[in-house]
Short mmCIF file of C-alpha atoms and ligand atoms in Angstrom, two decimals:
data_model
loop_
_atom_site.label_atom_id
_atom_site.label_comp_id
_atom_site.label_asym_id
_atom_site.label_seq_id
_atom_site.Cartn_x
_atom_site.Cartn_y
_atom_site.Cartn_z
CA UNK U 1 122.51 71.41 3.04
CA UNK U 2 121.28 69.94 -0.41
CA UNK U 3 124.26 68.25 -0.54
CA UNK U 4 123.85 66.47 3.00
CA UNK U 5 120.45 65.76 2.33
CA UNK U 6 121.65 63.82 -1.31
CA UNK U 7 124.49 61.85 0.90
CA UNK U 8 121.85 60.37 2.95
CA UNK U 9 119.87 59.77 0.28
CA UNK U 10 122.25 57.28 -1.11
CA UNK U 11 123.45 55.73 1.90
CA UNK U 12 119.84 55.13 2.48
CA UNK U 13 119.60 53.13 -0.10
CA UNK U 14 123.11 51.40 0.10
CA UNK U 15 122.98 49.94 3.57
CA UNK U 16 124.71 47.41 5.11
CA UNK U 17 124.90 45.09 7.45
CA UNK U 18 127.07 45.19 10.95
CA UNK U 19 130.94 44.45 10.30
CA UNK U 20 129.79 44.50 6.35
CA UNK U 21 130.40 48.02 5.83
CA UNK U 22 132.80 48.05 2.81
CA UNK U 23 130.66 50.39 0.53
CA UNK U 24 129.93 52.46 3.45
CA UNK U 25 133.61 52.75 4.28
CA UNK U 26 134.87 53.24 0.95
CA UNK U 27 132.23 56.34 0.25
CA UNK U 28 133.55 57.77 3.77
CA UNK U 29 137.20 57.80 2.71
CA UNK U 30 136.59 59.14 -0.48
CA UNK U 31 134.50 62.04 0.81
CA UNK U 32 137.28 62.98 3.63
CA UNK U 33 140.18 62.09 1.28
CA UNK U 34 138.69 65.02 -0.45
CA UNK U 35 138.00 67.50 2.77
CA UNK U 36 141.56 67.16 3.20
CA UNK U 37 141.25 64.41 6.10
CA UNK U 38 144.33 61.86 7.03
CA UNK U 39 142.95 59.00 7.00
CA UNK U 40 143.90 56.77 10.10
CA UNK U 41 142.07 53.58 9.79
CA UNK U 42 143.84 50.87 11.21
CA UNK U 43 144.65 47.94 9.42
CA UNK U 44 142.99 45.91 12.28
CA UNK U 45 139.46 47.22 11.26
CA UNK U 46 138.06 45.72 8.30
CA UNK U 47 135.22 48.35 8.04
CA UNK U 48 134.95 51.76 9.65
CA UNK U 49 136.80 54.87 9.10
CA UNK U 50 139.45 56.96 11.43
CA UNK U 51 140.68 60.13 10.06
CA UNK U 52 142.55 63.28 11.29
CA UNK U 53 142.72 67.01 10.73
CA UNK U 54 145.44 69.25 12.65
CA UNK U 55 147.72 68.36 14.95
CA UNK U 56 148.76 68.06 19.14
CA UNK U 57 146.64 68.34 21.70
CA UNK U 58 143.57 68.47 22.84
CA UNK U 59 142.59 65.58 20.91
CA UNK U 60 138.66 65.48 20.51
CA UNK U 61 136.90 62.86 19.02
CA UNK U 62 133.85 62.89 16.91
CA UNK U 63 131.75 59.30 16.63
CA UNK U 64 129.25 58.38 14.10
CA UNK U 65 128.04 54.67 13.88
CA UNK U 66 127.65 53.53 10.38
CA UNK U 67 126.16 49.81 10.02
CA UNK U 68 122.38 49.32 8.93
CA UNK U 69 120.03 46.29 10.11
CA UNK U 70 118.64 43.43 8.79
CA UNK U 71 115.43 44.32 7.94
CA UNK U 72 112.98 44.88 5.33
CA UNK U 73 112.24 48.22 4.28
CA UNK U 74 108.52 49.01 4.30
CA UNK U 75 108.55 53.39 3.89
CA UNK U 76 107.75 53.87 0.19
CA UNK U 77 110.50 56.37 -0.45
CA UNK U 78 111.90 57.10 -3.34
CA UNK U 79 115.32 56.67 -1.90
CA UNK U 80 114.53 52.87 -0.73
CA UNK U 81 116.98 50.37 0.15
CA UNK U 82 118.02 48.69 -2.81
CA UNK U 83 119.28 45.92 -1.07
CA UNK U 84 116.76 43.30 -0.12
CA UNK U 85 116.48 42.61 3.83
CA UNK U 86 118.57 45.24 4.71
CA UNK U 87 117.65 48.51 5.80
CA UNK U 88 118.75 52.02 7.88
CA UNK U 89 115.90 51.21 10.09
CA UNK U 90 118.19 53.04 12.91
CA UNK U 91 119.02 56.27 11.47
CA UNK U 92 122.59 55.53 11.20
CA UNK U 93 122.61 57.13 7.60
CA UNK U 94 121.72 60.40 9.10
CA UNK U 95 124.31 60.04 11.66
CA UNK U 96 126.95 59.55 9.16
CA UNK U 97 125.73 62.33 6.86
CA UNK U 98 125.80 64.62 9.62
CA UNK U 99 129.44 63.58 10.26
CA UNK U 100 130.73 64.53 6.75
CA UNK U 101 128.64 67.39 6.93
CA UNK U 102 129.86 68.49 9.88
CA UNK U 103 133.75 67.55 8.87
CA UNK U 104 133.48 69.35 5.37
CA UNK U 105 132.78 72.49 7.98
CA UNK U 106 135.58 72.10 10.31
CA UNK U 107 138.18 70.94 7.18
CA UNK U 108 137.49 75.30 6.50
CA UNK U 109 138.70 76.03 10.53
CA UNK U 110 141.74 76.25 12.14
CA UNK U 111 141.63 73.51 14.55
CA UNK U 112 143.50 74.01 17.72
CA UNK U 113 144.56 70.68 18.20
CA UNK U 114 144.03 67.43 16.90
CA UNK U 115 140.63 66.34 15.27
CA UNK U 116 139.75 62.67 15.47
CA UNK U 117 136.41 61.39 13.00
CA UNK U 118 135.56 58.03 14.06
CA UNK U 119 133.15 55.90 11.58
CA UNK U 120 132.36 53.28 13.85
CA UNK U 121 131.15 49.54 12.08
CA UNK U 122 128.75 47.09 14.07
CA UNK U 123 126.95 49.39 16.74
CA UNK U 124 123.72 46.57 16.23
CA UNK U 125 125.59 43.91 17.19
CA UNK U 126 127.44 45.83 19.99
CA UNK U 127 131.11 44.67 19.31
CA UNK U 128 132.30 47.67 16.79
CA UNK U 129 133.38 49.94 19.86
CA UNK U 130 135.25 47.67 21.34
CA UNK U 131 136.98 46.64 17.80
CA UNK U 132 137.57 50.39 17.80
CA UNK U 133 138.92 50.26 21.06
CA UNK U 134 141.03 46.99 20.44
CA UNK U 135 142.61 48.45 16.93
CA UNK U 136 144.05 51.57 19.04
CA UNK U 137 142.18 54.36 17.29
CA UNK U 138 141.03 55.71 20.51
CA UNK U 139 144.72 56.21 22.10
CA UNK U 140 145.30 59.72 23.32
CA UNK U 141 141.73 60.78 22.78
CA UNK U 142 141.07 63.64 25.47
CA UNK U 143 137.38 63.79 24.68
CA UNK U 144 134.63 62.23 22.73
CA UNK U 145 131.04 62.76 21.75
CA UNK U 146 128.27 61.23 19.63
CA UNK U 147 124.65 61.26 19.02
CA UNK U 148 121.51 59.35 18.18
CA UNK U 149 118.73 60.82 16.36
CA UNK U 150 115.71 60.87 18.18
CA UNK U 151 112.18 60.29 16.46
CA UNK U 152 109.86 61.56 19.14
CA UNK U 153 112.31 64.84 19.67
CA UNK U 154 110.82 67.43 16.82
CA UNK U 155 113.26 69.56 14.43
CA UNK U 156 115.67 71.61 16.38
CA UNK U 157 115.14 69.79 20.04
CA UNK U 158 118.17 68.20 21.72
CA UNK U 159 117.84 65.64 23.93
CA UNK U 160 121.21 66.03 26.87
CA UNK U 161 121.72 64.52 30.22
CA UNK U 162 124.31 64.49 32.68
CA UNK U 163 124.83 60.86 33.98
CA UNK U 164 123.00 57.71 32.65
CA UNK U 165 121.50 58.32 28.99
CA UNK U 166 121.15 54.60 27.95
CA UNK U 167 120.70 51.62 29.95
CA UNK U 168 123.21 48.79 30.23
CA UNK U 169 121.61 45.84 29.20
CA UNK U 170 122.32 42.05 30.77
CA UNK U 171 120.77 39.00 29.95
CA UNK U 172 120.26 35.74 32.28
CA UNK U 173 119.12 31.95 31.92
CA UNK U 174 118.37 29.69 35.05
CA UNK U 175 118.01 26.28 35.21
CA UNK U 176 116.66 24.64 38.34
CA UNK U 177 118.38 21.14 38.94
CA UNK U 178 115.87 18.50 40.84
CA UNK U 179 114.50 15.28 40.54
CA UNK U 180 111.77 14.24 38.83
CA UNK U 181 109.00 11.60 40.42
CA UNK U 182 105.75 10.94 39.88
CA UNK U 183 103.11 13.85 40.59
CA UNK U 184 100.75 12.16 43.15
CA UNK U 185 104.57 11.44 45.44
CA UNK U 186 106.37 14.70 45.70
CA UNK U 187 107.98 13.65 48.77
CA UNK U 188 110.19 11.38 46.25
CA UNK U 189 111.44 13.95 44.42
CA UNK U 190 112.86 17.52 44.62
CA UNK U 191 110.27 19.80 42.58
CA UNK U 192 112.02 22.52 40.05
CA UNK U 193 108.52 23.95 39.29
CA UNK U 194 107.86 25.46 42.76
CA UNK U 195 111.45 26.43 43.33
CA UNK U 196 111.17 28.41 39.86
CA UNK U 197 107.77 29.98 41.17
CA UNK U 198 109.03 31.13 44.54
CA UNK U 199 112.13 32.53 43.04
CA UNK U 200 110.77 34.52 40.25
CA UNK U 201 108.10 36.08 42.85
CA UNK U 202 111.36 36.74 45.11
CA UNK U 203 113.96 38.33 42.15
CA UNK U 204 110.66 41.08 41.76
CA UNK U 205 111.52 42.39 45.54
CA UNK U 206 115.16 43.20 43.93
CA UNK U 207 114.02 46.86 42.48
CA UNK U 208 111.17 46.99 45.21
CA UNK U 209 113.36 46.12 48.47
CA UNK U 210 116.93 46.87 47.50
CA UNK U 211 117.15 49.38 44.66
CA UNK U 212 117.73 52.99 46.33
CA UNK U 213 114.16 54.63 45.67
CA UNK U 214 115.28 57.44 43.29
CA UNK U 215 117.46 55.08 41.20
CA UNK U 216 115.32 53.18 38.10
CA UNK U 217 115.80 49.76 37.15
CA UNK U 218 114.01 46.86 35.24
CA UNK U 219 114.39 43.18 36.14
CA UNK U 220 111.89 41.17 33.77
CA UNK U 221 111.47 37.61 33.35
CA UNK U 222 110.19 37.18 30.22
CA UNK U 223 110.42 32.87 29.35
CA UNK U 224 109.73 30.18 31.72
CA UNK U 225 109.58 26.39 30.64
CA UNK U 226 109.42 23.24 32.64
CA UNK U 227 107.84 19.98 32.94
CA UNK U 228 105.15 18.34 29.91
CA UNK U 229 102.40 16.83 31.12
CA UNK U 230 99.95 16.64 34.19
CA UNK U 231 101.24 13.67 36.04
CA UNK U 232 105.04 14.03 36.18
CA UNK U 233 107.18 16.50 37.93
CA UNK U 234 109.62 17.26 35.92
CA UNK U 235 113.57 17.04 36.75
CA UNK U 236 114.29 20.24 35.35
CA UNK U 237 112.92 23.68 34.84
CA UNK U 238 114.11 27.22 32.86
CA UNK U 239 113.51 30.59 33.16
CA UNK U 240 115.24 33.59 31.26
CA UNK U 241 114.82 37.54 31.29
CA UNK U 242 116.79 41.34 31.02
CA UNK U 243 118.38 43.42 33.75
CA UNK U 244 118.61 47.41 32.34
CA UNK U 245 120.04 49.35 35.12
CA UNK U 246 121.70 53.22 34.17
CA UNK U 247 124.59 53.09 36.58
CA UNK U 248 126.97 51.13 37.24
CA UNK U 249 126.72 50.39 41.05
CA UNK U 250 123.14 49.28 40.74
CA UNK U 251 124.06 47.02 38.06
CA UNK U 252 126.42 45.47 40.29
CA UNK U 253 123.40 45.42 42.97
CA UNK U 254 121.04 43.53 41.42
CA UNK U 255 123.27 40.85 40.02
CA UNK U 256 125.00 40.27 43.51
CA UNK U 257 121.15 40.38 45.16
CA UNK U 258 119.99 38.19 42.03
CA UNK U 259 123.61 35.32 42.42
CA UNK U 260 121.91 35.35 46.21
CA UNK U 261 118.38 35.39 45.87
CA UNK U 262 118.33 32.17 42.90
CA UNK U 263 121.06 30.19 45.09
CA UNK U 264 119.25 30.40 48.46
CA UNK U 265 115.63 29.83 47.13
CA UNK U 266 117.23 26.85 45.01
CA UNK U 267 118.85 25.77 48.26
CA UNK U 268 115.76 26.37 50.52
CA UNK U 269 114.22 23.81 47.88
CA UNK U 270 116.84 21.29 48.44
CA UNK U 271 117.89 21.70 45.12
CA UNK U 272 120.52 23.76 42.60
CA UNK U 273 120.30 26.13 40.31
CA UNK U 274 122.54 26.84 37.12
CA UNK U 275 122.88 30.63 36.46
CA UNK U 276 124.16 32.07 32.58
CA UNK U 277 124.84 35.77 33.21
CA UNK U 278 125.29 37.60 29.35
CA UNK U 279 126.75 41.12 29.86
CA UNK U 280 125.71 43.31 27.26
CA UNK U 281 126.37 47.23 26.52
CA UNK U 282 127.08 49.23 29.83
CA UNK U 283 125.44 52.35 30.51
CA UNK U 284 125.97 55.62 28.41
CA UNK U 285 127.54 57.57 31.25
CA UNK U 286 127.54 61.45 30.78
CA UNK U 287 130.63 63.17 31.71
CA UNK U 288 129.10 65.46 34.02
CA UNK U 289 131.50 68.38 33.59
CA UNK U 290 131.82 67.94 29.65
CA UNK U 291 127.92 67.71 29.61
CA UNK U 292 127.42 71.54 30.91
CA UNK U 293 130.22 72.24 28.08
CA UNK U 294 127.96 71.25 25.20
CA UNK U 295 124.39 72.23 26.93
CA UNK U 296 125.58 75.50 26.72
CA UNK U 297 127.31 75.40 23.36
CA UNK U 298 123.70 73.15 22.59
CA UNK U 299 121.57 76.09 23.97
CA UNK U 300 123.18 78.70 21.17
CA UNK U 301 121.76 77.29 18.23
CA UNK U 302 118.96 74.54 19.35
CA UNK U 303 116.51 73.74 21.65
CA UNK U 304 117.80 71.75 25.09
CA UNK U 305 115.20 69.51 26.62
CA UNK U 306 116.09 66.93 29.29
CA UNK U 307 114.98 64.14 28.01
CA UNK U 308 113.70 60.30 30.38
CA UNK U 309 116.96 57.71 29.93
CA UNK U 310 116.06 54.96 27.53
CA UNK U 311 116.51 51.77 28.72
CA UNK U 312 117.91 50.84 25.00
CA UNK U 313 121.24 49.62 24.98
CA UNK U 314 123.88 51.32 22.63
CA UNK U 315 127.53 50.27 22.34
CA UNK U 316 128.76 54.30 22.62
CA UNK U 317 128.75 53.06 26.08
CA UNK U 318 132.16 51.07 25.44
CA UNK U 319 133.92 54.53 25.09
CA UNK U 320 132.00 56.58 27.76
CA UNK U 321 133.51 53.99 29.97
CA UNK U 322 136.73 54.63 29.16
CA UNK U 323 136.95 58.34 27.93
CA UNK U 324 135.39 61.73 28.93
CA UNK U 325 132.55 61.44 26.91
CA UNK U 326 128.63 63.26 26.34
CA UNK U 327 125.82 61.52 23.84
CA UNK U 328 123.03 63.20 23.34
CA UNK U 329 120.01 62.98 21.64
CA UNK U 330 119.08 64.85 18.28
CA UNK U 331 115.37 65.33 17.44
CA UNK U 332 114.95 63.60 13.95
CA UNK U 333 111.01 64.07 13.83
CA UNK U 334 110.15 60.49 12.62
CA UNK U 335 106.86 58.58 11.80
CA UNK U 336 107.58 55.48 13.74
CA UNK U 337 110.33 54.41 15.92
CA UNK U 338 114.05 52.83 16.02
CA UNK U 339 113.71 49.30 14.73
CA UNK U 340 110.59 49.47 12.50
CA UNK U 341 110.40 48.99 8.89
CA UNK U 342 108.61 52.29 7.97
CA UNK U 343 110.81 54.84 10.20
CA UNK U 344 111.01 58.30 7.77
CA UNK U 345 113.42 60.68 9.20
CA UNK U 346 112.85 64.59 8.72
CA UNK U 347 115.36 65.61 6.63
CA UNK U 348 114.90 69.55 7.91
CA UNK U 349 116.19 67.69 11.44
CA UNK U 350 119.55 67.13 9.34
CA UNK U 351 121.02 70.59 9.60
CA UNK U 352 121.03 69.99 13.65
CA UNK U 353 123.04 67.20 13.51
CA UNK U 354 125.46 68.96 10.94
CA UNK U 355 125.59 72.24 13.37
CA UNK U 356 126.27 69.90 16.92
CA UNK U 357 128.69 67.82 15.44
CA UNK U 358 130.74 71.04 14.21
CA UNK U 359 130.01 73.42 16.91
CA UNK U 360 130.75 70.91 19.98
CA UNK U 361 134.13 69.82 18.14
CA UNK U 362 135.02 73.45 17.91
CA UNK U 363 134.16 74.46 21.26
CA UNK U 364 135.59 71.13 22.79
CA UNK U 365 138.75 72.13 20.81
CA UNK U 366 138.97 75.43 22.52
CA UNK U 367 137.70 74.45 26.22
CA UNK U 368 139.84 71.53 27.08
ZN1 ZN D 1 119.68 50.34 16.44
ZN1 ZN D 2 121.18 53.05 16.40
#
């Protein structure tokens, strides 16, 4: 446990930045060259880590994100970032400590099967999965499971759902095409302010009128611009703003409803509208079956509690989408949230990690 606790320690204060992993990486392969690990990394991925222990099938899967953000460290520890503007803001250090923890364990099993570590680079920026993806170090992968560490879940709570865990996240920009005249003459023009206004009151009936009542979703509109003085319409106006919807048929809902509801109002205006839909993360999607698998295995050594979806996006999402797959939440007992500059983990919530990563990839092993 010491030893865990000392290996976060010093990635703590060796982070680095998404896709800029190489310290990171290098530490990992050492420490699993060691366990005994084959290490798999594919000459595609520039940072990251894929090893192997045993052999055949099942082949479960074990995912650990590894890249820090770029932020300035503000907790007064005495293991502080040493490197300036960058910081394990996200936990990400205790993720990857409770990996090798966990793998030194299982390297002392007989694994039935084939066990797969992934050491994923660039969650933050939400394209390492899909590198991971692209590189082919998730072919033949029967099962896999991850974790984030939780500050408001105390020592020994773990957060697990069945379905939607973490919101998929899309972005969109309208701009409103009319013409511009002079403000005391409207007739002469074709006014982009009130067709912005009418359709940003309509896109709020999208979760009111159309959204299923038991299914949750956010559509916010969060940056408007137009026009820039008193006397002028303007010929143009903007607005911007964040979908987060936790399955995948209401995400398709709302943008359908929202393509519809921006092109008639623009149209009932007499004018058009230019729409820029971003797709971001998609939901974290709970295998439903797998899920009861590791509750129970969960319930033997820590306490379950169902904790509400977060409507944070997390790029875990790229593989639950493609693989039977369960993330879950593990209490970490911290000051201060994901994100801020004086997040303190409890290092007492490290042993938890350690203990799911090893008993899930035993009992996956054995149950599939
Ligand atoms: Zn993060
Ligand atoms: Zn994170």
């Amino acid at each position: 446990m010491d030893e865990s606790i000392r290996v976060r320690h010093y990635l703590h204060r060796h982070p680095e930045l998404s896709d800029q992993e190489f310290e990171t990486t290098k530490f990992v392969t050492e420490k699993l060259t060691e366990f005994g690990y084959r290490i798999t990394t594919p000459k595609t991925l520039n940072t990251g880590v894929i090893a192997e222990i045993g052999q055949g099938s099942p082949v479960v899967a074990l995912r650990s994100d590894i890249d820090a953000l770029p932020i300035q460290e503000d907790t007064g520890l005495e293991y502080s970032s040493i490197n300036n503007g960058v910081m394990h803001a996200c936990g990400h250090d205790f993720h990857i400590a409770s990996l090798l923890g966990a793998a030194k364990l299982l390297s002392q099993n007989d694994i039935n099967g084939t066990l797969r570590l992934i050491f994923q680079p660039a969650e933050e920026t939400h394209v390492g999965a899909e590198e991971v993806v692209e590189s082919g170090a998730t072919n033949g992968i029967d099962a896999i499971i991850g974790f984030h560490n939780k500050p408001d879940l105390k020592t020994g709570e773990i957060g697990i759902l069945p379905g939607g865990l973490m919101a998929a996240v899309d972005q969109f920009k309208v701009t409103f095409n009319g013409i511009g005249t002079h403000a005391a003459m409207p007739e002469l023009g074709k006014d982009p302010i009130v067709a912005l206004s009418s359709t940003i009151t309509a896109l709020q009936t999208i979760v009111s009128r159309n959204i299923f009542s038991h299914s949750s979703a956010v559509v916010s509109i969060t940056h408007i611009e137009g026009g820039n003085t008193w006397n002028v319409l303007p010929e143009q106006s903007f607005f911007e703003g964040t979908v987060r919807t936790f399955d995948e048929k209401v995400r398709a809902e709302i943008k359908e409803r929202f393509y519809e509801v921006v092109n008639y109002q623009s149209r009932s205006f007499g004018l058009s509208a230019t729409i820029n839909w971003i797709t971001g993360p998609d939901v974290v999607d709970n295998n439903v079956k797998l899920t009861k698998i590791v509750e129970d295995e969960t319930s033997k050594f820590a306490q379950v509690v169902h904790p509400t979806p977060s409507s944070a996006g997390e790029d875990f999402a790229y593989f639950s989408q493609r693989i039977p797959s369960v993330f879950v939440f593990v209490g970490s007992d911290g000051n201060s949230d994901w994100h801020h500059s004086d997040l303190i983990l409890n290092d007492d919530s490290l042993k938890y990690g350690i203990e799911w990563y090893y008993r899930i990839g035993l009992r996956l092993l054995n149950s599939l």
